[in-house]
Amino acid sequence: MSYTDIIIIAFAVFGSAVIKNGVGVGAGIFLLPFLALVLPAKVALGLGAPAMLISDIIGVRNYWGEWDKKELLILMPFAALGVLLGSYLVVITPDTVFKHGVGVFALLFASHQIVKTIRIRYFNPAETKTGTSIERMQSRAYTVLFGFLGGIASTVAHAGGLMMSVYMLQKRSNPRTFVGTLVLFFALINLFKIFAYSGIGIITDQVLILVLAFSPIIIIGGVLGNALNKRVSQELFRLIVLTLIFLIGLRLLWLA
């Protein structure tokens, strides 16, 4: 591994920690394509779980006890099933196809979010970011479905945060409960993923040692993200992150 590779990995895990603690959504989508620039896509996927778990631990400490216990008790069993199915999908997907898929997903996600941000900012300022046109999702069936799909999306592309944020927004919880529930949910999901990824061979001892070596950088990123959350415009910060994700997606498709 070259010095350039190490710098890119360090920037990826640092940036992911900043995003997770500063914006809340998009950390995994930032991390995976960035790591895939210098690592095989599935190795990048494996490295992402323990790296994000360190960020999650910081978040759990910050939001200790401020989560919806009843919601989590329903979500977690089906999310765990989603992790198992997602791991199987990772195994059967060829490496080249997987890398293309990561690039395409990064491009589509970033493009959609950038267009949405511009539309709300300049053409329809009255539109809320919580999606008021969507009816509240309170039934147990929706909870089961989103838990299962969130587990799959998180395992296949570290993209469960998008799905679970849409779900939690409809619950209309207070901000602390909203973030606290998501933080604990993904801390547990990433723990499950570490075992699942180890079982399919994309997390090795070398990967865990690498993450451990970068853990101080991840912790610093988490602290910085929390500070930025209080000082920097969320819209500007999010737009910068989305632009990076878009450019990384283009680069992955060019390399694949």
PDB file of C-alpha atoms in Angstrom:
ATOM      1  CA  MET A   1       0.000   0.000   0.000  1.00  0.00           C
ATOM      2  CA  SER A   2       1.443   3.345  -1.107  1.00  0.00           C
ATOM      3  CA  TYR A   3       1.540   6.583   0.867  1.00  0.00           C
ATOM      4  CA  THR A   4      -1.088   7.981  -1.504  1.00  0.00           C
ATOM      5  CA  ASP A   5      -3.403   5.064  -0.703  1.00  0.00           C
ATOM      6  CA  ILE A   6      -2.940   5.643   3.029  1.00  0.00           C
ATOM      7  CA  ILE A   7      -3.712   9.346   2.666  1.00  0.00           C
ATOM      8  CA  ILE A   8      -6.879   8.602   0.668  1.00  0.00           C
ATOM      9  CA  ILE A   9      -8.075   6.032   3.216  1.00  0.00           C
ATOM     10  CA  ALA A  10      -7.334   8.437   6.082  1.00  0.00           C
ATOM     11  CA  PHE A  11      -9.276  11.217   4.356  1.00  0.00           C
ATOM     12  CA  ALA A  12     -12.169   8.836   3.625  1.00  0.00           C
ATOM     13  CA  VAL A  13     -12.602   7.629   7.235  1.00  0.00           C
ATOM     14  CA  PHE A  14     -12.055  11.147   8.596  1.00  0.00           C
ATOM     15  CA  GLY A  15     -14.602  12.649   6.200  1.00  0.00           C
ATOM     16  CA  SER A  16     -17.109   9.915   6.953  1.00  0.00           C
ATOM     17  CA  ALA A  17     -16.853  10.616  10.690  1.00  0.00           C
ATOM     18  CA  VAL A  18     -17.314  14.344  10.075  1.00  0.00           C
ATOM     19  CA  ILE A  19     -20.405  13.701   7.930  1.00  0.00           C
ATOM     20  CA  LYS A  20     -21.961  11.219  10.357  1.00  0.00           C
ATOM     21  CA  ASN A  21     -21.651  13.641  13.271  1.00  0.00           C
ATOM     22  CA  GLY A  22     -22.205  16.824  11.268  1.00  0.00           C
ATOM     23  CA  VAL A  23     -24.939  15.998   8.741  1.00  0.00           C
ATOM     24  CA  GLY A  24     -26.205  12.627   9.909  1.00  0.00           C
ATOM     25  CA  VAL A  25     -26.952  11.045   6.527  1.00  0.00           C
ATOM     26  CA  GLY A  26     -24.548  10.127   3.740  1.00  0.00           C
ATOM     27  CA  ALA A  27     -21.479   9.015   5.686  1.00  0.00           C
ATOM     28  CA  GLY A  28     -21.488   5.504   4.265  1.00  0.00           C
ATOM     29  CA  ILE A  29     -22.200   6.688   0.738  1.00  0.00           C
ATOM     30  CA  PHE A  30     -19.222   9.033   1.022  1.00  0.00           C
ATOM     31  CA  LEU A  31     -16.953   6.397   2.564  1.00  0.00           C
ATOM     32  CA  LEU A  32     -17.553   3.427   0.250  1.00  0.00           C
ATOM     33  CA  PRO A  33     -16.839   4.978  -3.181  1.00  0.00           C
ATOM     34  CA  PHE A  34     -13.885   6.912  -1.742  1.00  0.00           C
ATOM     35  CA  LEU A  35     -12.285   3.745  -0.356  1.00  0.00           C
ATOM     36  CA  ALA A  36     -13.043   1.928  -3.618  1.00  0.00           C
ATOM     37  CA  LEU A  37     -10.672   4.312  -5.389  1.00  0.00           C
ATOM     38  CA  VAL A  38      -7.708   2.508  -3.782  1.00  0.00           C
ATOM     39  CA  LEU A  39      -9.140  -0.796  -2.533  1.00  0.00           C
ATOM     40  CA  PRO A  40     -11.161  -3.582  -4.173  1.00  0.00           C
ATOM     41  CA  ALA A  41     -14.825  -2.564  -3.826  1.00  0.00           C
ATOM     42  CA  LYS A  42     -15.722  -5.457  -1.510  1.00  0.00           C
ATOM     43  CA  VAL A  43     -12.689  -4.857   0.705  1.00  0.00           C
ATOM     44  CA  ALA A  44     -13.750  -1.202   0.876  1.00  0.00           C
ATOM     45  CA  LEU A  45     -17.219  -2.369   1.918  1.00  0.00           C
ATOM     46  CA  GLY A  46     -15.726  -4.553   4.653  1.00  0.00           C
ATOM     47  CA  LEU A  47     -13.478  -1.813   5.998  1.00  0.00           C
ATOM     48  CA  GLY A  48     -16.419   0.582   6.204  1.00  0.00           C
ATOM     49  CA  ALA A  49     -18.300  -1.330   8.910  1.00  0.00           C
ATOM     50  CA  PRO A  50     -15.709  -1.174  11.725  1.00  0.00           C
ATOM     51  CA  ALA A  51     -14.706   2.358  10.691  1.00  0.00           C
ATOM     52  CA  MET A  52     -18.284   3.608  11.022  1.00  0.00           C
ATOM     53  CA  LEU A  53     -18.833   1.621  14.213  1.00  0.00           C
ATOM     54  CA  ILE A  54     -16.181   3.785  15.893  1.00  0.00           C
ATOM     55  CA  SER A  55     -18.140   6.899  14.841  1.00  0.00           C
ATOM     56  CA  ASP A  56     -21.343   5.258  16.061  1.00  0.00           C
ATOM     57  CA  ILE A  57     -19.835   4.647  19.498  1.00  0.00           C
ATOM     58  CA  ILE A  58     -19.134   8.371  19.793  1.00  0.00           C
ATOM     59  CA  GLY A  59     -22.730   9.089  18.773  1.00  0.00           C
ATOM     60  CA  VAL A  60     -24.169   6.581  21.247  1.00  0.00           C
ATOM     61  CA  ARG A  61     -22.227   8.276  24.010  1.00  0.00           C
ATOM     62  CA  ASN A  62     -23.547  11.688  22.945  1.00  0.00           C
ATOM     63  CA  TYR A  63     -27.179  10.505  22.743  1.00  0.00           C
ATOM     64  CA  TRP A  64     -27.161   7.938  25.529  1.00  0.00           C
ATOM     65  CA  GLY A  65     -30.726   6.958  26.463  1.00  0.00           C
ATOM     66  CA  GLU A  66     -32.327   9.388  24.000  1.00  0.00           C
ATOM     67  CA  TRP A  67     -33.697   6.763  21.620  1.00  0.00           C
ATOM     68  CA  ASP A  68     -37.060   5.121  21.033  1.00  0.00           C
ATOM     69  CA  LYS A  69     -36.695   1.704  22.682  1.00  0.00           C
ATOM     70  CA  LYS A  70     -40.019   0.338  21.415  1.00  0.00           C
ATOM     71  CA  GLU A  71     -39.160   1.308  17.848  1.00  0.00           C
ATOM     72  CA  LEU A  72     -35.746  -0.333  18.049  1.00  0.00           C
ATOM     73  CA  LEU A  73     -37.158  -3.558  19.480  1.00  0.00           C
ATOM     74  CA  ILE A  74     -39.319  -3.922  16.371  1.00  0.00           C
ATOM     75  CA  LEU A  75     -36.718  -2.717  13.866  1.00  0.00           C
ATOM     76  CA  MET A  76     -33.650  -4.695  14.919  1.00  0.00           C
ATOM     77  CA  PRO A  77     -34.705  -8.334  14.372  1.00  0.00           C
ATOM     78  CA  PHE A  78     -35.793  -7.618  10.797  1.00  0.00           C
ATOM     79  CA  ALA A  79     -32.777  -5.399  10.159  1.00  0.00           C
ATOM     80  CA  ALA A  80     -30.574  -8.332  11.223  1.00  0.00           C
ATOM     81  CA  LEU A  81     -32.342 -10.505   8.633  1.00  0.00           C
ATOM     82  CA  GLY A  82     -31.666  -7.764   6.087  1.00  0.00           C
ATOM     83  CA  VAL A  83     -27.955  -7.918   6.953  1.00  0.00           C
ATOM     84  CA  LEU A  84     -27.922 -11.665   6.261  1.00  0.00           C
ATOM     85  CA  LEU A  85     -29.634 -11.275   2.873  1.00  0.00           C
ATOM     86  CA  GLY A  86     -27.414  -8.314   1.999  1.00  0.00           C
ATOM     87  CA  SER A  87     -24.305 -10.378   2.758  1.00  0.00           C
ATOM     88  CA  TYR A  88     -25.508 -13.077   0.364  1.00  0.00           C
ATOM     89  CA  LEU A  89     -26.039 -10.455  -2.361  1.00  0.00           C
ATOM     90  CA  VAL A  90     -22.482  -9.190  -1.820  1.00  0.00           C
ATOM     91  CA  VAL A  91     -21.120 -12.730  -2.221  1.00  0.00           C
ATOM     92  CA  ILE A  92     -22.927 -13.487  -5.498  1.00  0.00           C
ATOM     93  CA  THR A  93     -22.173 -10.125  -7.142  1.00  0.00           C
ATOM     94  CA  PRO A  94     -18.972 -10.098  -9.287  1.00  0.00           C
ATOM     95  CA  ASP A  95     -16.320  -7.573  -8.178  1.00  0.00           C
ATOM     96  CA  THR A  96     -16.459  -5.548 -11.415  1.00  0.00           C
ATOM     97  CA  VAL A  97     -20.249  -5.341 -11.345  1.00  0.00           C
ATOM     98  CA  PHE A  98     -20.118  -4.382  -7.680  1.00  0.00           C
ATOM     99  CA  LYS A  99     -17.677  -1.550  -8.362  1.00  0.00           C
ATOM    100  CA  HIS A 100     -19.816  -0.289 -11.250  1.00  0.00           C
ATOM    101  CA  GLY A 101     -22.835  -0.468  -8.971  1.00  0.00           C
ATOM    102  CA  VAL A 102     -21.149   1.612  -6.283  1.00  0.00           C
ATOM    103  CA  GLY A 103     -20.236   4.265  -8.870  1.00  0.00           C
ATOM    104  CA  VAL A 104     -23.715   4.383 -10.395  1.00  0.00           C
ATOM    105  CA  PHE A 105     -25.352   4.553  -6.965  1.00  0.00           C
ATOM    106  CA  ALA A 106     -23.062   7.412  -5.906  1.00  0.00           C
ATOM    107  CA  LEU A 107     -23.885   9.348  -9.094  1.00  0.00           C
ATOM    108  CA  LEU A 108     -27.645   8.826  -8.842  1.00  0.00           C
ATOM    109  CA  PHE A 109     -27.800   9.652  -5.146  1.00  0.00           C
ATOM    110  CA  ALA A 110     -25.667  12.790  -5.423  1.00  0.00           C
ATOM    111  CA  SER A 111     -27.480  14.023  -8.564  1.00  0.00           C
ATOM    112  CA  HIS A 112     -30.916  13.535  -7.018  1.00  0.00           C
ATOM    113  CA  GLN A 113     -29.974  15.285  -3.773  1.00  0.00           C
ATOM    114  CA  ILE A 114     -28.237  18.213  -5.521  1.00  0.00           C
ATOM    115  CA  VAL A 115     -31.237  18.793  -7.814  1.00  0.00           C
ATOM    116  CA  LYS A 116     -33.593  18.508  -4.849  1.00  0.00           C
ATOM    117  CA  THR A 117     -31.561  21.035  -2.842  1.00  0.00           C
ATOM    118  CA  ILE A 118     -31.474  23.527  -5.740  1.00  0.00           C
ATOM    119  CA  ARG A 119     -35.207  23.094  -6.405  1.00  0.00           C
ATOM    120  CA  ILE A 120     -36.133  23.735  -2.780  1.00  0.00           C
ATOM    121  CA  ARG A 121     -33.666  26.620  -2.403  1.00  0.00           C
ATOM    122  CA  TYR A 122     -34.474  28.555  -5.585  1.00  0.00           C
ATOM    123  CA  PHE A 123     -37.768  27.336  -7.026  1.00  0.00           C
ATOM    124  CA  ASN A 124     -39.942  26.148  -4.153  1.00  0.00           C
ATOM    125  CA  PRO A 125     -38.714  27.561  -0.840  1.00  0.00           C
ATOM    126  CA  ALA A 126     -41.995  26.673   0.856  1.00  0.00           C
ATOM    127  CA  GLU A 127     -41.366  22.944   0.375  1.00  0.00           C
ATOM    128  CA  THR A 128     -40.244  21.295   3.582  1.00  0.00           C
ATOM    129  CA  LYS A 129     -37.380  18.854   3.812  1.00  0.00           C
ATOM    130  CA  THR A 130     -39.472  16.420   5.800  1.00  0.00           C
ATOM    131  CA  GLY A 131     -41.664  15.472   2.834  1.00  0.00           C
ATOM    132  CA  THR A 132     -45.040  16.713   4.084  1.00  0.00           C
ATOM    133  CA  SER A 133     -46.786  15.123   1.111  1.00  0.00           C
ATOM    134  CA  ILE A 134     -45.933  11.690   2.512  1.00  0.00           C
ATOM    135  CA  GLU A 135     -48.377  10.311   5.033  1.00  0.00           C
ATOM    136  CA  ARG A 136     -47.074   9.335   8.427  1.00  0.00           C
ATOM    137  CA  MET A 137     -45.867   5.748   8.594  1.00  0.00           C
ATOM    138  CA  GLN A 138     -46.898   4.412  11.957  1.00  0.00           C
ATOM    139  CA  SER A 139     -48.009   0.849  11.318  1.00  0.00           C
ATOM    140  CA  ARG A 140     -45.933  -2.085  12.466  1.00  0.00           C
ATOM    141  CA  ALA A 141     -45.845  -3.358   8.865  1.00  0.00           C
ATOM    142  CA  TYR A 142     -43.964  -0.250   7.741  1.00  0.00           C
ATOM    143  CA  THR A 143     -41.581  -0.593  10.679  1.00  0.00           C
ATOM    144  CA  VAL A 144     -40.817  -4.204   9.761  1.00  0.00           C
ATOM    145  CA  LEU A 145     -40.393  -3.349   6.054  1.00  0.00           C
ATOM    146  CA  PHE A 146     -38.072  -0.411   6.639  1.00  0.00           C
ATOM    147  CA  GLY A 147     -36.034  -2.319   9.205  1.00  0.00           C
ATOM    148  CA  PHE A 148     -35.515  -5.177   6.738  1.00  0.00           C
ATOM    149  CA  LEU A 149     -34.745  -2.906   3.754  1.00  0.00           C
ATOM    150  CA  GLY A 150     -32.508  -0.717   5.914  1.00  0.00           C
ATOM    151  CA  GLY A 151     -30.469  -3.779   6.873  1.00  0.00           C
ATOM    152  CA  ILE A 152     -30.088  -4.810   3.225  1.00  0.00           C
ATOM    153  CA  ALA A 153     -29.155  -1.315   1.981  1.00  0.00           C
ATOM    154  CA  SER A 154     -26.651  -0.844   4.789  1.00  0.00           C
ATOM    155  CA  THR A 155     -24.986  -4.195   4.117  1.00  0.00           C
ATOM    156  CA  VAL A 156     -24.797  -3.893   0.325  1.00  0.00           C
ATOM    157  CA  ALA A 157     -23.721  -0.248   0.062  1.00  0.00           C
ATOM    158  CA  HIS A 158     -23.626   1.353   3.547  1.00  0.00           C
ATOM    159  CA  ALA A 159     -26.733   3.234   2.372  1.00  0.00           C
ATOM    160  CA  GLY A 160     -29.184   2.305   5.112  1.00  0.00           C
ATOM    161  CA  GLY A 161     -29.077   5.825   6.557  1.00  0.00           C
ATOM    162  CA  LEU A 162     -31.029   7.200   3.607  1.00  0.00           C
ATOM    163  CA  MET A 163     -33.875   4.737   3.987  1.00  0.00           C
ATOM    164  CA  MET A 164     -34.047   4.913   7.759  1.00  0.00           C
ATOM    165  CA  SER A 165     -33.953   8.712   7.761  1.00  0.00           C
ATOM    166  CA  VAL A 166     -36.973   8.795   5.434  1.00  0.00           C
ATOM    167  CA  TYR A 167     -38.768   6.411   7.780  1.00  0.00           C
ATOM    168  CA  MET A 168     -37.837   8.236  10.982  1.00  0.00           C
ATOM    169  CA  LEU A 169     -38.830  11.625   9.550  1.00  0.00           C
ATOM    170  CA  GLN A 170     -42.378  10.338   9.173  1.00  0.00           C
ATOM    171  CA  LYS A 171     -42.432   9.381  12.856  1.00  0.00           C
ATOM    172  CA  ARG A 172     -42.114  13.084  13.740  1.00  0.00           C
ATOM    173  CA  SER A 173     -39.966  12.417  16.759  1.00  0.00           C
ATOM    174  CA  ASN A 174     -38.164  15.276  18.469  1.00  0.00           C
ATOM    175  CA  PRO A 175     -34.650  15.887  17.049  1.00  0.00           C
ATOM    176  CA  ARG A 176     -32.795  14.222  19.908  1.00  0.00           C
ATOM    177  CA  THR A 177     -34.929  11.069  19.715  1.00  0.00           C
ATOM    178  CA  PHE A 178     -34.624  11.053  15.923  1.00  0.00           C
ATOM    179  CA  VAL A 179     -30.822  11.159  15.944  1.00  0.00           C
ATOM    180  CA  GLY A 180     -30.447   8.975  19.032  1.00  0.00           C
ATOM    181  CA  THR A 181     -32.596   6.205  17.537  1.00  0.00           C
ATOM    182  CA  LEU A 182     -30.674   6.260  14.247  1.00  0.00           C
ATOM    183  CA  VAL A 183     -27.315   6.302  16.032  1.00  0.00           C
ATOM    184  CA  LEU A 184     -28.063   3.234  18.142  1.00  0.00           C
ATOM    185  CA  PHE A 185     -29.751   1.456  15.207  1.00  0.00           C
ATOM    186  CA  PHE A 186     -26.666   1.777  13.026  1.00  0.00           C
ATOM    187  CA  ALA A 187     -24.254   1.025  15.852  1.00  0.00           C
ATOM    188  CA  LEU A 188     -25.994  -2.343  16.217  1.00  0.00           C
ATOM    189  CA  ILE A 189     -26.257  -2.812  12.431  1.00  0.00           C
ATOM    190  CA  ASN A 190     -22.545  -2.147  11.943  1.00  0.00           C
ATOM    191  CA  LEU A 191     -21.761  -4.615  14.722  1.00  0.00           C
ATOM    192  CA  PHE A 192     -23.870  -7.243  12.925  1.00  0.00           C
ATOM    193  CA  LYS A 193     -22.154  -6.364   9.653  1.00  0.00           C
ATOM    194  CA  ILE A 194     -18.696  -6.941  11.116  1.00  0.00           C
ATOM    195  CA  PHE A 195     -19.665 -10.540  11.942  1.00  0.00           C
ATOM    196  CA  ALA A 196     -21.436 -11.011   8.592  1.00  0.00           C
ATOM    197  CA  TYR A 197     -18.552  -9.542   6.570  1.00  0.00           C
ATOM    198  CA  SER A 198     -16.061 -11.664   8.508  1.00  0.00           C
ATOM    199  CA  GLY A 199     -18.111 -14.720   7.629  1.00  0.00           C
ATOM    200  CA  ILE A 200     -17.939 -14.001   3.892  1.00  0.00           C
ATOM    201  CA  GLY A 201     -14.254 -13.063   4.013  1.00  0.00           C
ATOM    202  CA  ILE A 202     -14.283  -9.330   3.267  1.00  0.00           C
ATOM    203  CA  ILE A 203     -13.137  -8.368   6.773  1.00  0.00           C
ATOM    204  CA  THR A 204      -9.733  -9.765   7.690  1.00  0.00           C
ATOM    205  CA  ASP A 205      -7.336  -9.215  10.572  1.00  0.00           C
ATOM    206  CA  GLN A 206      -5.394  -6.817   8.341  1.00  0.00           C
ATOM    207  CA  VAL A 207      -8.531  -4.733   7.751  1.00  0.00           C
ATOM    208  CA  LEU A 208      -9.277  -4.534  11.481  1.00  0.00           C
ATOM    209  CA  ILE A 209      -5.676  -3.516  12.246  1.00  0.00           C
ATOM    210  CA  LEU A 210      -5.911  -0.816   9.559  1.00  0.00           C
ATOM    211  CA  VAL A 211      -9.129   0.550  11.070  1.00  0.00           C
ATOM    212  CA  LEU A 212      -7.600   0.476  14.552  1.00  0.00           C
ATOM    213  CA  ALA A 213      -4.618   2.468  13.264  1.00  0.00           C
ATOM    214  CA  PHE A 214      -6.976   5.088  11.828  1.00  0.00           C
ATOM    215  CA  SER A 215      -9.259   5.211  14.890  1.00  0.00           C
ATOM    216  CA  PRO A 216      -7.739   8.438  16.319  1.00  0.00           C
ATOM    217  CA  ILE A 217      -8.471  10.153  12.989  1.00  0.00           C
ATOM    218  CA  ILE A 218     -12.054   8.844  13.076  1.00  0.00           C
ATOM    219  CA  ILE A 219     -12.547  10.129  16.621  1.00  0.00           C
ATOM    220  CA  ILE A 220     -11.175  13.564  15.687  1.00  0.00           C
ATOM    221  CA  GLY A 221     -13.502  13.600  12.667  1.00  0.00           C
ATOM    222  CA  GLY A 222     -16.462  12.841  14.919  1.00  0.00           C
ATOM    223  CA  VAL A 223     -15.594  15.704  17.250  1.00  0.00           C
ATOM    224  CA  LEU A 224     -15.086  18.092  14.328  1.00  0.00           C
ATOM    225  CA  GLY A 225     -18.390  17.031  12.735  1.00  0.00           C
ATOM    226  CA  ASN A 226     -20.235  17.813  15.949  1.00  0.00           C
ATOM    227  CA  ALA A 227     -18.585  21.245  16.074  1.00  0.00           C
ATOM    228  CA  LEU A 228     -19.366  21.989  12.416  1.00  0.00           C
ATOM    229  CA  ASN A 229     -22.980  21.029  13.001  1.00  0.00           C
ATOM    230  CA  LYS A 230     -23.260  24.016  15.320  1.00  0.00           C
ATOM    231  CA  ARG A 231     -21.375  26.547  13.173  1.00  0.00           C
ATOM    232  CA  VAL A 232     -21.589  25.831   9.437  1.00  0.00           C
ATOM    233  CA  SER A 233     -24.650  26.091   7.203  1.00  0.00           C
ATOM    234  CA  GLN A 234     -26.040  22.565   6.838  1.00  0.00           C
ATOM    235  CA  GLU A 235     -27.113  23.304   3.264  1.00  0.00           C
ATOM    236  CA  LEU A 236     -23.625  24.403   2.201  1.00  0.00           C
ATOM    237  CA  PHE A 237     -21.891  21.549   4.011  1.00  0.00           C
ATOM    238  CA  ARG A 238     -24.285  18.992   2.514  1.00  0.00           C
ATOM    239  CA  LEU A 239     -23.840  20.437  -0.992  1.00  0.00           C
ATOM    240  CA  ILE A 240     -20.041  20.138  -0.719  1.00  0.00           C
ATOM    241  CA  VAL A 241     -20.348  16.506   0.414  1.00  0.00           C
ATOM    242  CA  LEU A 242     -22.781  15.672  -2.407  1.00  0.00           C
ATOM    243  CA  THR A 243     -20.439  17.203  -4.987  1.00  0.00           C
ATOM    244  CA  LEU A 244     -17.573  15.061  -3.682  1.00  0.00           C
ATOM    245  CA  ILE A 245     -19.741  11.937  -3.864  1.00  0.00           C
ATOM    246  CA  PHE A 246     -20.726  12.775  -7.460  1.00  0.00           C
ATOM    247  CA  LEU A 247     -17.117  13.273  -8.565  1.00  0.00           C
ATOM    248  CA  ILE A 248     -16.018  10.062  -6.838  1.00  0.00           C
ATOM    249  CA  GLY A 249     -18.811   8.166  -8.572  1.00  0.00           C
ATOM    250  CA  LEU A 250     -17.612   9.452 -11.947  1.00  0.00           C
ATOM    251  CA  ARG A 251     -14.080   8.412 -11.113  1.00  0.00           C
ATOM    252  CA  LEU A 252     -15.155   4.909 -10.114  1.00  0.00           C
ATOM    253  CA  LEU A 253     -17.023   4.404 -13.387  1.00  0.00           C
ATOM    254  CA  TRP A 254     -14.010   5.690 -15.300  1.00  0.00           C
ATOM    255  CA  LEU A 255     -11.714   3.231 -13.513  1.00  0.00           C
ATOM    256  CA  ALA A 256     -14.078   0.233 -13.574  1.00  0.00           C
TER     257      ALA A 256
END
